[in-house]
mmCIF file of C-alpha atoms in Angstrom:
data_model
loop_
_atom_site.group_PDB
_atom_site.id
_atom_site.type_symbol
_atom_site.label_atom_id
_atom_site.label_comp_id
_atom_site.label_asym_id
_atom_site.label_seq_id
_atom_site.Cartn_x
_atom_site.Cartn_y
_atom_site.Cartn_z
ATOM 1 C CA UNK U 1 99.703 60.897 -28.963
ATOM 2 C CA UNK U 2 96.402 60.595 -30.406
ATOM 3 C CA UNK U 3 96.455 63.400 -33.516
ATOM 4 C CA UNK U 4 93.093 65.123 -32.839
ATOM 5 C CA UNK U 5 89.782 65.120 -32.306
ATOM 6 C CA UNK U 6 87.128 66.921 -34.319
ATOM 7 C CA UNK U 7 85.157 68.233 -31.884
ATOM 8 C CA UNK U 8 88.166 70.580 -30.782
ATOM 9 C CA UNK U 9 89.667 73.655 -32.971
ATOM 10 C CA UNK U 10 92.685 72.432 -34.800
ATOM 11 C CA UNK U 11 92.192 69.069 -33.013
ATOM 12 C CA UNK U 12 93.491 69.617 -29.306
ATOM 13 C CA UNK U 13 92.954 73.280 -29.049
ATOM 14 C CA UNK U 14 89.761 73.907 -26.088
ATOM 15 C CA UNK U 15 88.171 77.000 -26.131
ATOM 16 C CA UNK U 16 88.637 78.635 -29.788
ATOM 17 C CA UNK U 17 85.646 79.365 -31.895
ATOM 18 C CA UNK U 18 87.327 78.114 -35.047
ATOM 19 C CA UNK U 19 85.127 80.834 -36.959
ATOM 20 C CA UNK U 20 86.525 83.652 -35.218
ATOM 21 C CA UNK U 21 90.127 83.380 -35.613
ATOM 22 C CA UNK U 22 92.795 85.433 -34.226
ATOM 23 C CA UNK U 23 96.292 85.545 -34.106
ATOM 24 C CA UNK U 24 98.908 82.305 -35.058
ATOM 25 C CA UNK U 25 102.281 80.612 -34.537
ATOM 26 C CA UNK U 26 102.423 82.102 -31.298
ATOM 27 C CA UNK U 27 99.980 84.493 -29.280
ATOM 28 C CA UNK U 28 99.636 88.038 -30.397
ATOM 29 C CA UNK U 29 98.463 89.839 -26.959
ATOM 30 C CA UNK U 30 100.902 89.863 -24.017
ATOM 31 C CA UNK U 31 98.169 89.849 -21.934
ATOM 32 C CA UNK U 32 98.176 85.559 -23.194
ATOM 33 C CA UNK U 33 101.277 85.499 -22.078
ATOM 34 C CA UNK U 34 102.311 83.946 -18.538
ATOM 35 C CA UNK U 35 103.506 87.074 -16.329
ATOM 36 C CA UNK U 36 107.144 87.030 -15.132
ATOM 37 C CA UNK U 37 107.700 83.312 -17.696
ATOM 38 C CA UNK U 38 106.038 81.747 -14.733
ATOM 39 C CA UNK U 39 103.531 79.036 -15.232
ATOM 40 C CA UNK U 40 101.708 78.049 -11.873
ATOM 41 C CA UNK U 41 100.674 74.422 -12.269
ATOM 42 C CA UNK U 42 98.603 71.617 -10.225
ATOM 43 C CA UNK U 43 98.796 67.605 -11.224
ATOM 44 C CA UNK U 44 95.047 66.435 -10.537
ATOM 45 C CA UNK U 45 94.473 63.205 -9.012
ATOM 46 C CA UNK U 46 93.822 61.334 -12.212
ATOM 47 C CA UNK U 47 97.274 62.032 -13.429
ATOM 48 C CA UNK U 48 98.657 60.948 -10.287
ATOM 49 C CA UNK U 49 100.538 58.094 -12.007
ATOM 50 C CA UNK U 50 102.309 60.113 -14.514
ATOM 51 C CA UNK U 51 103.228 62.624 -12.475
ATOM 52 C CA UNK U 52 107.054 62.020 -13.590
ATOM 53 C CA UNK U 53 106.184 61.980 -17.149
ATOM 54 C CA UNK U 54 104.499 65.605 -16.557
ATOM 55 C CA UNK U 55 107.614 66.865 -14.792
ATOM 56 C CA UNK U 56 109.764 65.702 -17.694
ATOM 57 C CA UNK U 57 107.760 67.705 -20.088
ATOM 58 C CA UNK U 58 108.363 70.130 -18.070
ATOM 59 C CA UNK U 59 112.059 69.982 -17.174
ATOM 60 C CA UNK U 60 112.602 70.214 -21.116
ATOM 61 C CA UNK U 61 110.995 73.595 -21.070
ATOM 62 C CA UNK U 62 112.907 74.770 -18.044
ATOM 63 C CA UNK U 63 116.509 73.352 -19.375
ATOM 64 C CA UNK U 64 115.631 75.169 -22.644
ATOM 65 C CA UNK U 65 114.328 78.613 -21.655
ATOM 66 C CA UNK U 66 113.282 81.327 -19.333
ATOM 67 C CA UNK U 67 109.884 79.720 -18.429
ATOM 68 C CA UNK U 68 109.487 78.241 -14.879
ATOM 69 C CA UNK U 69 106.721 76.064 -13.573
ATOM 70 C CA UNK U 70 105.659 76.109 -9.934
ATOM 71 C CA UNK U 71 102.878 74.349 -7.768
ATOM 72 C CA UNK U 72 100.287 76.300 -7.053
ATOM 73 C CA UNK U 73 99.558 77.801 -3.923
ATOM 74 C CA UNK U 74 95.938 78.779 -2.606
ATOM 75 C CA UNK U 75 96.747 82.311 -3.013
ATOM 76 C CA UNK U 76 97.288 81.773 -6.660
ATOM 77 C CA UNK U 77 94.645 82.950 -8.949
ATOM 78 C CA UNK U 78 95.994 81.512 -12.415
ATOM 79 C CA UNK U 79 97.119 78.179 -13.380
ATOM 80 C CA UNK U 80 97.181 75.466 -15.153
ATOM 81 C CA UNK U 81 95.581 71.753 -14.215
ATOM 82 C CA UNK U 82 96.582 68.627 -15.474
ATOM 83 C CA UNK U 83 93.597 66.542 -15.802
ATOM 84 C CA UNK U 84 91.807 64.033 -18.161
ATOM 85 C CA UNK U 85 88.862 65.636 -19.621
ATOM 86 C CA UNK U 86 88.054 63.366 -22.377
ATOM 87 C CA UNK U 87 91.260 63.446 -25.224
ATOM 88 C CA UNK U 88 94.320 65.471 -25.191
ATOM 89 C CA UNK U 89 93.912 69.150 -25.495
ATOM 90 C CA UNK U 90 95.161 72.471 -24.243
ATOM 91 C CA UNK U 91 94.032 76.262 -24.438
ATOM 92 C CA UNK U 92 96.415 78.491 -26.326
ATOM 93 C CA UNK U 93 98.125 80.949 -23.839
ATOM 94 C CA UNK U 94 97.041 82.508 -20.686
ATOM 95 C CA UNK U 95 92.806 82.400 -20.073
ATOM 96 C CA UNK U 96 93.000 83.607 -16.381
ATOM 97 C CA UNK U 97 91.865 81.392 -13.655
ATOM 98 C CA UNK U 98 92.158 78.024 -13.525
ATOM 99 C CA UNK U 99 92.369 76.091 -17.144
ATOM 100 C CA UNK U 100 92.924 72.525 -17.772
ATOM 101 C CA UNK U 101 95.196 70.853 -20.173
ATOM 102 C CA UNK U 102 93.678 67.127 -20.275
ATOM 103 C CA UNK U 103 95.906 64.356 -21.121
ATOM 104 C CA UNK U 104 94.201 61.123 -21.095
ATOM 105 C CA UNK U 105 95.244 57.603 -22.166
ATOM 106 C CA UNK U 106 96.576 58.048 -25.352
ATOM 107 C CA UNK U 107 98.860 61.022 -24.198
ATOM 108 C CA UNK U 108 100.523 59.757 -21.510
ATOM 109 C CA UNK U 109 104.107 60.312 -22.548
ATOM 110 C CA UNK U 110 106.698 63.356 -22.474
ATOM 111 C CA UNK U 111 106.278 64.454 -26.328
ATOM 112 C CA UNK U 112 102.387 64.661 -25.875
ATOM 113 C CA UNK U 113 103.146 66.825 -22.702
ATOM 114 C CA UNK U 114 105.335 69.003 -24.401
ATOM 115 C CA UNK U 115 102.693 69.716 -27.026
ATOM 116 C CA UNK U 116 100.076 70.912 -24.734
ATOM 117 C CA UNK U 117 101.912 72.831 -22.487
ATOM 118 C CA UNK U 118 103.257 74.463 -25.402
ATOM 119 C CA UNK U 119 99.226 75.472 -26.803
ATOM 120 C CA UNK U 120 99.145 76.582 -23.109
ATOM 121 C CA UNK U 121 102.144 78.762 -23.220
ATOM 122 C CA UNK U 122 100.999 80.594 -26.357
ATOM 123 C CA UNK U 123 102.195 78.193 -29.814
ATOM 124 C CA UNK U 124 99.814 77.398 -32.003
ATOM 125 C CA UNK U 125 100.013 74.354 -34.496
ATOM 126 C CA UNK U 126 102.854 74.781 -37.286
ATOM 127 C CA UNK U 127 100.130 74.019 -39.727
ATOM 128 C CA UNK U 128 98.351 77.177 -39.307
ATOM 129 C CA UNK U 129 100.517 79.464 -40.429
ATOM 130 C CA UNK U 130 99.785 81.943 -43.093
ATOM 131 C CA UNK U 131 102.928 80.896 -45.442
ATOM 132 C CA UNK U 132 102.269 77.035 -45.024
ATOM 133 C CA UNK U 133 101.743 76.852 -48.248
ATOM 134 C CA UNK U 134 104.871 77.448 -49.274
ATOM 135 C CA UNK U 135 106.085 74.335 -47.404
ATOM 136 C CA UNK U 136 103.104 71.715 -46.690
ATOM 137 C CA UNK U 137 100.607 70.822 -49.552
ATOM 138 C CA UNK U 138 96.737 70.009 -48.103
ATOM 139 C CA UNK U 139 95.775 66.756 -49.233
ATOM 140 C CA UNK U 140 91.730 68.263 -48.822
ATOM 141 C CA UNK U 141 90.025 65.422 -50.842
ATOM 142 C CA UNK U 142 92.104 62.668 -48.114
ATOM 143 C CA UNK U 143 90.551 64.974 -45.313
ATOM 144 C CA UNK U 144 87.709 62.769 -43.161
ATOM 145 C CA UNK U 145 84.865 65.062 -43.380
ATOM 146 C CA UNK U 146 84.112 67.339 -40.945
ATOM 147 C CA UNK U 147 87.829 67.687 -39.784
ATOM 148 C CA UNK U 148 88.449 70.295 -42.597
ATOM 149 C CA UNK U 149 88.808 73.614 -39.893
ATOM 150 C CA UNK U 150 91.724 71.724 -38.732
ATOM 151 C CA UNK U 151 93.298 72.372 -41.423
ATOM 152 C CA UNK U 152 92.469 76.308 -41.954
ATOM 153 C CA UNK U 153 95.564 78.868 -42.722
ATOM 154 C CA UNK U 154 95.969 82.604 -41.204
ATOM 155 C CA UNK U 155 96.165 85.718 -43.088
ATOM 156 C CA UNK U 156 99.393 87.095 -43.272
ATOM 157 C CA UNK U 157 98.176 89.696 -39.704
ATOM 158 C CA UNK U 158 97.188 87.334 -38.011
ATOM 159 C CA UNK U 159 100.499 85.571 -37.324
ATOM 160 C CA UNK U 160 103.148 86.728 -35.413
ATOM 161 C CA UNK U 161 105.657 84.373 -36.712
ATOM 162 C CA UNK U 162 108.832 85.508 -34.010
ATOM 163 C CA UNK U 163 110.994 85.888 -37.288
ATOM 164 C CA UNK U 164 111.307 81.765 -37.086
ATOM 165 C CA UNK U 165 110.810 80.154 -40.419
ATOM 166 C CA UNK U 166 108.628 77.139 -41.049
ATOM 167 C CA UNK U 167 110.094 73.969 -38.846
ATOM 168 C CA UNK U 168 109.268 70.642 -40.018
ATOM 169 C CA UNK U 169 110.811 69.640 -36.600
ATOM 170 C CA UNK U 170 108.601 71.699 -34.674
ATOM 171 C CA UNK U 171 106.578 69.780 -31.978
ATOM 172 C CA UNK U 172 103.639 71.437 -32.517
ATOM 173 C CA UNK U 173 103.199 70.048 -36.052
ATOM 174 C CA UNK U 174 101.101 67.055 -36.604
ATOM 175 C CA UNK U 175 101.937 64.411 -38.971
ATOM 176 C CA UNK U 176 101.655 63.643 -42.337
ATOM 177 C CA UNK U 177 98.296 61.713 -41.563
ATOM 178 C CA UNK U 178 96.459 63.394 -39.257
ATOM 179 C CA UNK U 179 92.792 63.813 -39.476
ATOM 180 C CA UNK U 180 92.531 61.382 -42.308
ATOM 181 C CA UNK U 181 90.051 59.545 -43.936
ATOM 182 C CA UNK U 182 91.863 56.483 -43.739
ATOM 183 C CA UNK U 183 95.029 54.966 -42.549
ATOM 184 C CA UNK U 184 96.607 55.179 -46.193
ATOM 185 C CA UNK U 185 95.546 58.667 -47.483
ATOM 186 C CA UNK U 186 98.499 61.551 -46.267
ATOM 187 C CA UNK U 187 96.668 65.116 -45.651
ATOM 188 C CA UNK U 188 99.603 66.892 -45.454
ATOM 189 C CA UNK U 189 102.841 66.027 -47.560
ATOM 190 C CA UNK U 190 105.986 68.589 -47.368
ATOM 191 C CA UNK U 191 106.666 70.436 -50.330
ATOM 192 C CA UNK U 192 110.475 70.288 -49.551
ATOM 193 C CA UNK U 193 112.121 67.155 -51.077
ATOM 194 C CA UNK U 194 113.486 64.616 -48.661
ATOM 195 C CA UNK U 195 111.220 65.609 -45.411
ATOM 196 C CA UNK U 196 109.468 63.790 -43.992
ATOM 197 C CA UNK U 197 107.586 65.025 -41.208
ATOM 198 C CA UNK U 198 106.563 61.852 -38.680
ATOM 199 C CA UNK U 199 104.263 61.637 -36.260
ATOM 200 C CA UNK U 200 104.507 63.343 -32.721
ATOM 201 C CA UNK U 201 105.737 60.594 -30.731
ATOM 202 C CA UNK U 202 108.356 60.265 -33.089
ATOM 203 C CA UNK U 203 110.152 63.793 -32.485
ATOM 204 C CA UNK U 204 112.511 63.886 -29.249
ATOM 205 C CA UNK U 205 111.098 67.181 -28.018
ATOM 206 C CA UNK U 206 110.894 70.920 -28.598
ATOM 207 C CA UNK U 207 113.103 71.631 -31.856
ATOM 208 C CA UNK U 208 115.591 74.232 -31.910
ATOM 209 C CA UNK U 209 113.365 76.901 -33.722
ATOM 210 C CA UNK U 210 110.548 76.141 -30.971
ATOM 211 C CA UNK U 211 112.884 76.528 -28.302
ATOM 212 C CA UNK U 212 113.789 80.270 -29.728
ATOM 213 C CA UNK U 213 110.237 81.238 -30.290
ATOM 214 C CA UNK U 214 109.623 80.670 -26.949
ATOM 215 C CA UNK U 215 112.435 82.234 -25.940
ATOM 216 C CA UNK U 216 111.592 85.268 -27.960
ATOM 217 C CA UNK U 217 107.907 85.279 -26.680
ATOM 218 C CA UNK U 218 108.781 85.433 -23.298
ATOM 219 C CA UNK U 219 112.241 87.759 -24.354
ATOM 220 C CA UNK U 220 114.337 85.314 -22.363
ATOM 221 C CA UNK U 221 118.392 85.977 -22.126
ATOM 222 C CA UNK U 222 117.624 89.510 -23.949
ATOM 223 C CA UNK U 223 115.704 88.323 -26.769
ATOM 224 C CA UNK U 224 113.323 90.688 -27.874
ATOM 225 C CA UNK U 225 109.818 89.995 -28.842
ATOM 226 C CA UNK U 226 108.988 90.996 -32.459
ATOM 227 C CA UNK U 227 105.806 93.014 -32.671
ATOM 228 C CA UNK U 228 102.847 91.576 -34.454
ATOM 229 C CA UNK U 229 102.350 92.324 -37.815
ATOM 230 C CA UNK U 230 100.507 95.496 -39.306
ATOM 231 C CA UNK U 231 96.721 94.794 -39.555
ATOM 232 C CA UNK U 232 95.265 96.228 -42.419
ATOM 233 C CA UNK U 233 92.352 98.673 -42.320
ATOM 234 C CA UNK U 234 89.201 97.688 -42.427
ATOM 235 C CA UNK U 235 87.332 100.252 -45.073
ATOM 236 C CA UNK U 236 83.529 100.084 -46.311
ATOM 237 C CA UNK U 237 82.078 102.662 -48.977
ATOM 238 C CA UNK U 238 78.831 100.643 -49.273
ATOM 239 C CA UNK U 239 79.274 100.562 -52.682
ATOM 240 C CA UNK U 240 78.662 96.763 -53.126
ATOM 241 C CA UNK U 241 77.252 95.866 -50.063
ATOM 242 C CA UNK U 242 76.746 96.658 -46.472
ATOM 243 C CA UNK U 243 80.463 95.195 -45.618
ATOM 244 C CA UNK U 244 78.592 93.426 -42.869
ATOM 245 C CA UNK U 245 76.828 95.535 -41.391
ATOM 246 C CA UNK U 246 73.574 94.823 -39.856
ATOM 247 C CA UNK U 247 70.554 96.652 -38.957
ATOM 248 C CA UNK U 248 69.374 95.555 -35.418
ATOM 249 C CA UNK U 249 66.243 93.171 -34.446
ATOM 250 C CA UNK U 250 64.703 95.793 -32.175
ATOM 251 C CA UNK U 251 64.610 98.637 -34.816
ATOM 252 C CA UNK U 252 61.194 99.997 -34.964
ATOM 253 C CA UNK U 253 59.538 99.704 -38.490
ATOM 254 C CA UNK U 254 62.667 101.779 -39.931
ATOM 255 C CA UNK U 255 65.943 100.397 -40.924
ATOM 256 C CA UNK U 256 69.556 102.134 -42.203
ATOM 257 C CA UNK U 257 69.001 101.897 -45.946
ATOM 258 C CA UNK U 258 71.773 101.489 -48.718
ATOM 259 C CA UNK U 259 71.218 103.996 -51.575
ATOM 260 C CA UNK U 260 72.840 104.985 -54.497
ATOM 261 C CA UNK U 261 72.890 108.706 -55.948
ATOM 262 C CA UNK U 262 73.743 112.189 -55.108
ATOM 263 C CA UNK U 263 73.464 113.847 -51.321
ATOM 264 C CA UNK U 264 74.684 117.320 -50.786
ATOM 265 C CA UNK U 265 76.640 117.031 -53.887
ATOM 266 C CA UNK U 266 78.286 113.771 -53.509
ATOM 267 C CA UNK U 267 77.016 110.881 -55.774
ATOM 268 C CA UNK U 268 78.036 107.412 -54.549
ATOM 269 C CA UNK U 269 76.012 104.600 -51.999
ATOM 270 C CA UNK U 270 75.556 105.261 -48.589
ATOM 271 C CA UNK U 271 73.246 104.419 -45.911
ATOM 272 C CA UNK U 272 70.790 106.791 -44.479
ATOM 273 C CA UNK U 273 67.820 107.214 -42.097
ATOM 274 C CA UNK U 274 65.103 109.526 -43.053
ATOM 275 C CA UNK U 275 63.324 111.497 -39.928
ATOM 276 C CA UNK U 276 60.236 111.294 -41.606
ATOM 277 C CA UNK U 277 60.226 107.319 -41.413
ATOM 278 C CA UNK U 278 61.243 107.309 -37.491
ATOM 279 C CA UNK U 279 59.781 108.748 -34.232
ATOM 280 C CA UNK U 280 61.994 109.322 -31.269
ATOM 281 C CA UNK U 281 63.762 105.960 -31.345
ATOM 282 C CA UNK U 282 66.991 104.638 -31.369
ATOM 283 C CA UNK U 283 67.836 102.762 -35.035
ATOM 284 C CA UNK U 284 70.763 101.131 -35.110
ATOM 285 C CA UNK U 285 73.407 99.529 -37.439
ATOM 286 C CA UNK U 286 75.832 97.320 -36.207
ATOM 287 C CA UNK U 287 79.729 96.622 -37.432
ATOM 288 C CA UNK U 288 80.705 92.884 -37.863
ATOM 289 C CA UNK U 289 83.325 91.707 -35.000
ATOM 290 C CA UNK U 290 86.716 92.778 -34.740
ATOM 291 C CA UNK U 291 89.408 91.182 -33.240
ATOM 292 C CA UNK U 292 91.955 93.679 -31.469
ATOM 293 C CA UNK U 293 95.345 91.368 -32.097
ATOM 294 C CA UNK U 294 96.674 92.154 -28.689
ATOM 295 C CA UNK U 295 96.245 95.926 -29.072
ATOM 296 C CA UNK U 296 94.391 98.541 -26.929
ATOM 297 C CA UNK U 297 93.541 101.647 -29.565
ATOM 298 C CA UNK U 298 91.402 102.116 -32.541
ATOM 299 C CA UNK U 299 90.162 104.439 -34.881
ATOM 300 C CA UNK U 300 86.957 105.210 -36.243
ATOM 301 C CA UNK U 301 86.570 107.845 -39.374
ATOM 302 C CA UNK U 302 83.111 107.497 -41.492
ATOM 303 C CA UNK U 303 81.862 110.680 -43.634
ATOM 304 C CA UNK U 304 78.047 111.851 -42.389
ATOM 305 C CA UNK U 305 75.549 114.215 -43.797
ATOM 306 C CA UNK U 306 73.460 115.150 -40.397
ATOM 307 C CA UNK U 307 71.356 117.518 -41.003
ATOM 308 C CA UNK U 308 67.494 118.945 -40.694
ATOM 309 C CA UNK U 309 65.021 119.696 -38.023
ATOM 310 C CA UNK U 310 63.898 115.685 -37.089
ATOM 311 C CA UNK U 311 67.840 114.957 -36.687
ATOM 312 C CA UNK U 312 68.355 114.783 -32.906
ATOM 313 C CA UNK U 313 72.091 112.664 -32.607
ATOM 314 C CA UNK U 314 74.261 110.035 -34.062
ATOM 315 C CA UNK U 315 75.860 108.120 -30.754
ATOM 316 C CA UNK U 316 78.214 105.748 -31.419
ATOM 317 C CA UNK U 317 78.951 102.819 -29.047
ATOM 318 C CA UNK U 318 81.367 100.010 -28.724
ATOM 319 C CA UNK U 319 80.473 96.149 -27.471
ATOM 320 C CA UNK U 320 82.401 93.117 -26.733
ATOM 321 C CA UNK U 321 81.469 90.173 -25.473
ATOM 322 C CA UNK U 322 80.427 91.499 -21.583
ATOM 323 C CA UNK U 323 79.725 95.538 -21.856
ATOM 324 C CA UNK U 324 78.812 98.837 -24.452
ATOM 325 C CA UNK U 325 79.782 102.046 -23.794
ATOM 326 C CA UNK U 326 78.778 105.257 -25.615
ATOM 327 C CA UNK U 327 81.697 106.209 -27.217
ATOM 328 C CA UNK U 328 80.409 109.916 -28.958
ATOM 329 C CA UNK U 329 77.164 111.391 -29.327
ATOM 330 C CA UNK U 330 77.943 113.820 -32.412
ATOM 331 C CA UNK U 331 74.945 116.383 -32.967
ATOM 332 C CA UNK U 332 76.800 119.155 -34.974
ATOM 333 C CA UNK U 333 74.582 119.425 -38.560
ATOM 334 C CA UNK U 334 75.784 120.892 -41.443
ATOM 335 C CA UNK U 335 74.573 121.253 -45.127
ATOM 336 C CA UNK U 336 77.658 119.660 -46.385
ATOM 337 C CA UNK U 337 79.244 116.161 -45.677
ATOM 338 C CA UNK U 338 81.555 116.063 -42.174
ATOM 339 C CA UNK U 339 84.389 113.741 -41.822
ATOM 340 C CA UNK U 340 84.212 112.342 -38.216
ATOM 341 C CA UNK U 341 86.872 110.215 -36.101
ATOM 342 C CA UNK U 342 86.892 108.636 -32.988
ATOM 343 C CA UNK U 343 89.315 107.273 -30.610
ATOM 344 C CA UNK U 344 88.627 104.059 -29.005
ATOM 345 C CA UNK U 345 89.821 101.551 -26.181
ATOM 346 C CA UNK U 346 89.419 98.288 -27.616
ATOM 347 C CA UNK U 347 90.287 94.683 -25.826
ATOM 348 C CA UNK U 348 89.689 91.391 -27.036
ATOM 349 C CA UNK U 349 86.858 90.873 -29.738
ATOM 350 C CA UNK U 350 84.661 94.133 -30.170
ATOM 351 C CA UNK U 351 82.034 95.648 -32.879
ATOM 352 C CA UNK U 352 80.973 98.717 -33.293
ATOM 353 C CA UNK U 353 77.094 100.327 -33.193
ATOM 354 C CA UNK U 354 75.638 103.572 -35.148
ATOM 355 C CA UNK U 355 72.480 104.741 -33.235
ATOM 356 C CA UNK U 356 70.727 107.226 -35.155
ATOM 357 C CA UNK U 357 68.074 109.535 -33.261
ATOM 358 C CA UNK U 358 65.381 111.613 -35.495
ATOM 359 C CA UNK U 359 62.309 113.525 -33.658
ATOM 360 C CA UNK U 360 59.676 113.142 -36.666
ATOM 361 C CA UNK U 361 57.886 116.055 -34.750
ATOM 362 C CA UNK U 362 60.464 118.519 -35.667
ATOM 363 C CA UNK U 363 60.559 118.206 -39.363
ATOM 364 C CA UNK U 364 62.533 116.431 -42.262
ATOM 365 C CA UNK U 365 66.010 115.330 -41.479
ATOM 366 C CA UNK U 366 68.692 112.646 -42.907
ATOM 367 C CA UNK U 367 71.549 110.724 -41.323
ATOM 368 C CA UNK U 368 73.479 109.422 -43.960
ATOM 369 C CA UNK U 369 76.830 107.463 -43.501
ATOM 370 C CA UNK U 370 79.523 106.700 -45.627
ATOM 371 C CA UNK U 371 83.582 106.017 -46.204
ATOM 372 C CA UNK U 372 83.517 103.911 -42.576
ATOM 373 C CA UNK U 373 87.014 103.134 -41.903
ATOM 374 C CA UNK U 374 88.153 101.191 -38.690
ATOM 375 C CA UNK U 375 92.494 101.211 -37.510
ATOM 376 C CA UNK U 376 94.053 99.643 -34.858
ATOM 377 C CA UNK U 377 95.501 102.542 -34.305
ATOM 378 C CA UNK U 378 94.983 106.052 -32.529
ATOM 379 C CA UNK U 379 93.819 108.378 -34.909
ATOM 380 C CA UNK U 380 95.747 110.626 -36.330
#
């Protein structure tokens, strides 16, 4: 098996934007996961030939665990194809419809099959695990350049590591020279005396630990699936910076501003909108992207002071990639700062949006914001 190719996350991962990471070792959503341990499959006409060494990558999965493979049917609506699509690569988990794993020349043989069907049944490379460096040192400076992402770790909740411990066996770890800039310089050497990792084609299969994290993902023989880790709250008190946040292109003249003093008796930074700088428009600030780890709820809590004549509403919306939806349109004002929370129905990657709506007509009026906090959790 060829190790890799730059142009793909983590070498033979398709469809990842390596800059908006989400969960490792093994998917974090169910909804990734194959419904039922049941993988629908089609061998395309290019693969004809190694048809056999497809079904013995895929006898080792169903001799090992739960998961079962079956030919597609034209009522099915998911599957994978086996295909050549230029190199050897795989999406990680379940994408919907149909998705490809390609497996041209240089992966025609059982081990590289494994590997690919095991990115499509939701492992990720061994590699890319948030406590890898407590077993693999990164050789960086032996790294060819521009194949450094391939090489990025996870933060601690972004794993869900199945209770399995780091497996130098594993078959989704690459070898000691993969990605390098030369045949003699290792990028990755084990930090545990004696090990030596190989290449690929060297291993006989899916290890033992592989075999019970996939068991465990798809809580085969009564194995439970641990749940992903805690992910930490993500808390902004402008005190620094904006956190991320952005004011949008199609404000009109006025922006949020950050500002540092007092308001209604609270010294600190914020960020504000003054009705005096804003007719009857919409100005709005916008969250960085957060990914939801496989969960469905979220909560918002920011402090506001909304108050005065020109303050008409503060909506809040949320956005992934295909829709928004106005998620509370608070317009309660008060002389004093308000704490405010909101429940919301997350999926996938989403941000968040703060609209602020003044009427300069009606007088002087702030919308300040502050102490944003954003769980994936319900509130409380």
């Amino acid at each position: 098996m060829k190790e890799g190719s730059e142009e793909l996350f983590e070498g033979d991962i398709a469809g990842i934007d390596p800059f908006a990471l989400t969960d490792r070792n093994a998917v974090v959503d169910e909804a990734e996961l194959w419904p039922n341990a049941t993988v629908y499959y089609e061998i395309g006409y290019k693969l004809r030939k190694v048809k056999d060494i497809i079904q013995e990558a895929i006898d080792e999965y169903e001799s090992k665990t739960c998961i079962r493979f079956k030919p597609k049917t034209p009522a099915t609506n998911d599957y994978v194809k086996f295909t050549i699509e230029g190199g050897c690569w795989s999406n990680v988990g379940r994408k919907g419809g149909e998705q490809e794993i390609s497996l041209s020349e240089g992966c025609h043989d059982k081990v590289s099959a494994v590997h690919e069907i095991g990115h499509a049944l939701g492992l990720w490379h061994e590699h890319s695990r948030s406590d890898r460096d407590d077993y693999l040192e990164i050789i960086w400076d032996n790294i060819k350049p521009g194949a450094e992402r391939n090489f990025l770790k996870l933060r601690p909740w972004e794993n869900n590591l199945l209770g399995e411990e780091f497996d130098y066996k594993s078959i989704m770890l690459y070898g000691e020279y993969a990605f390098a800039k030369d045949r003699n310089s290792m990028t990755m050497k084990p930090k545990k005396e004696g090990v030596v990792i190989g290449l690929i084609n060297d291993k006989p299969g899916l290890s033992e630990s592989d075999v019970r994290r996939l068991n465990k993902l798809y809580e085969c023989d009564g194995n439970v699936r641990p749940p992903p880790p805690d992910i930490p709250d993500f808390k902004c008190d402008f005190e620094k910076d904006m956190c991320g946040f952005e004011n949008h292109e199609n404000n009109y003249k006025t922006n949020w501003i950050r500002e540092n003093g007092t308001l209604a008796g609270r010294t600190g930074s914020y960020i504000y909108v003054n009705a005096e700088d804003a007719s009857f428009r919409k100005i709005r600030i916008t969250s960085p992207f957060f990914a939801s780890y496989g969960r469905r709820k979220a909560c918002l809590t920011f402090d506001t002071y909304f108050n005065g004549g020109g303050v008409v509403s503060l909506d809040i919306s949320i956005h992934n990639i295909h829709t928004s939806k106005l998620v509370m349109k608070h317009v309660e004002k008060s002389e004093e700062w308000q704490t405010v929370k909101v429940n919301i129905d997350v999926e996938g990657y989403v941000k968040f949006s703060l609209d602020a709506r003044t009427r300069k007509s009606d007088g002087e009026g702030i919308i300040a914001i502050d102490n944003i906090i954003y769980a994936m959790r319900e509130c409380e």
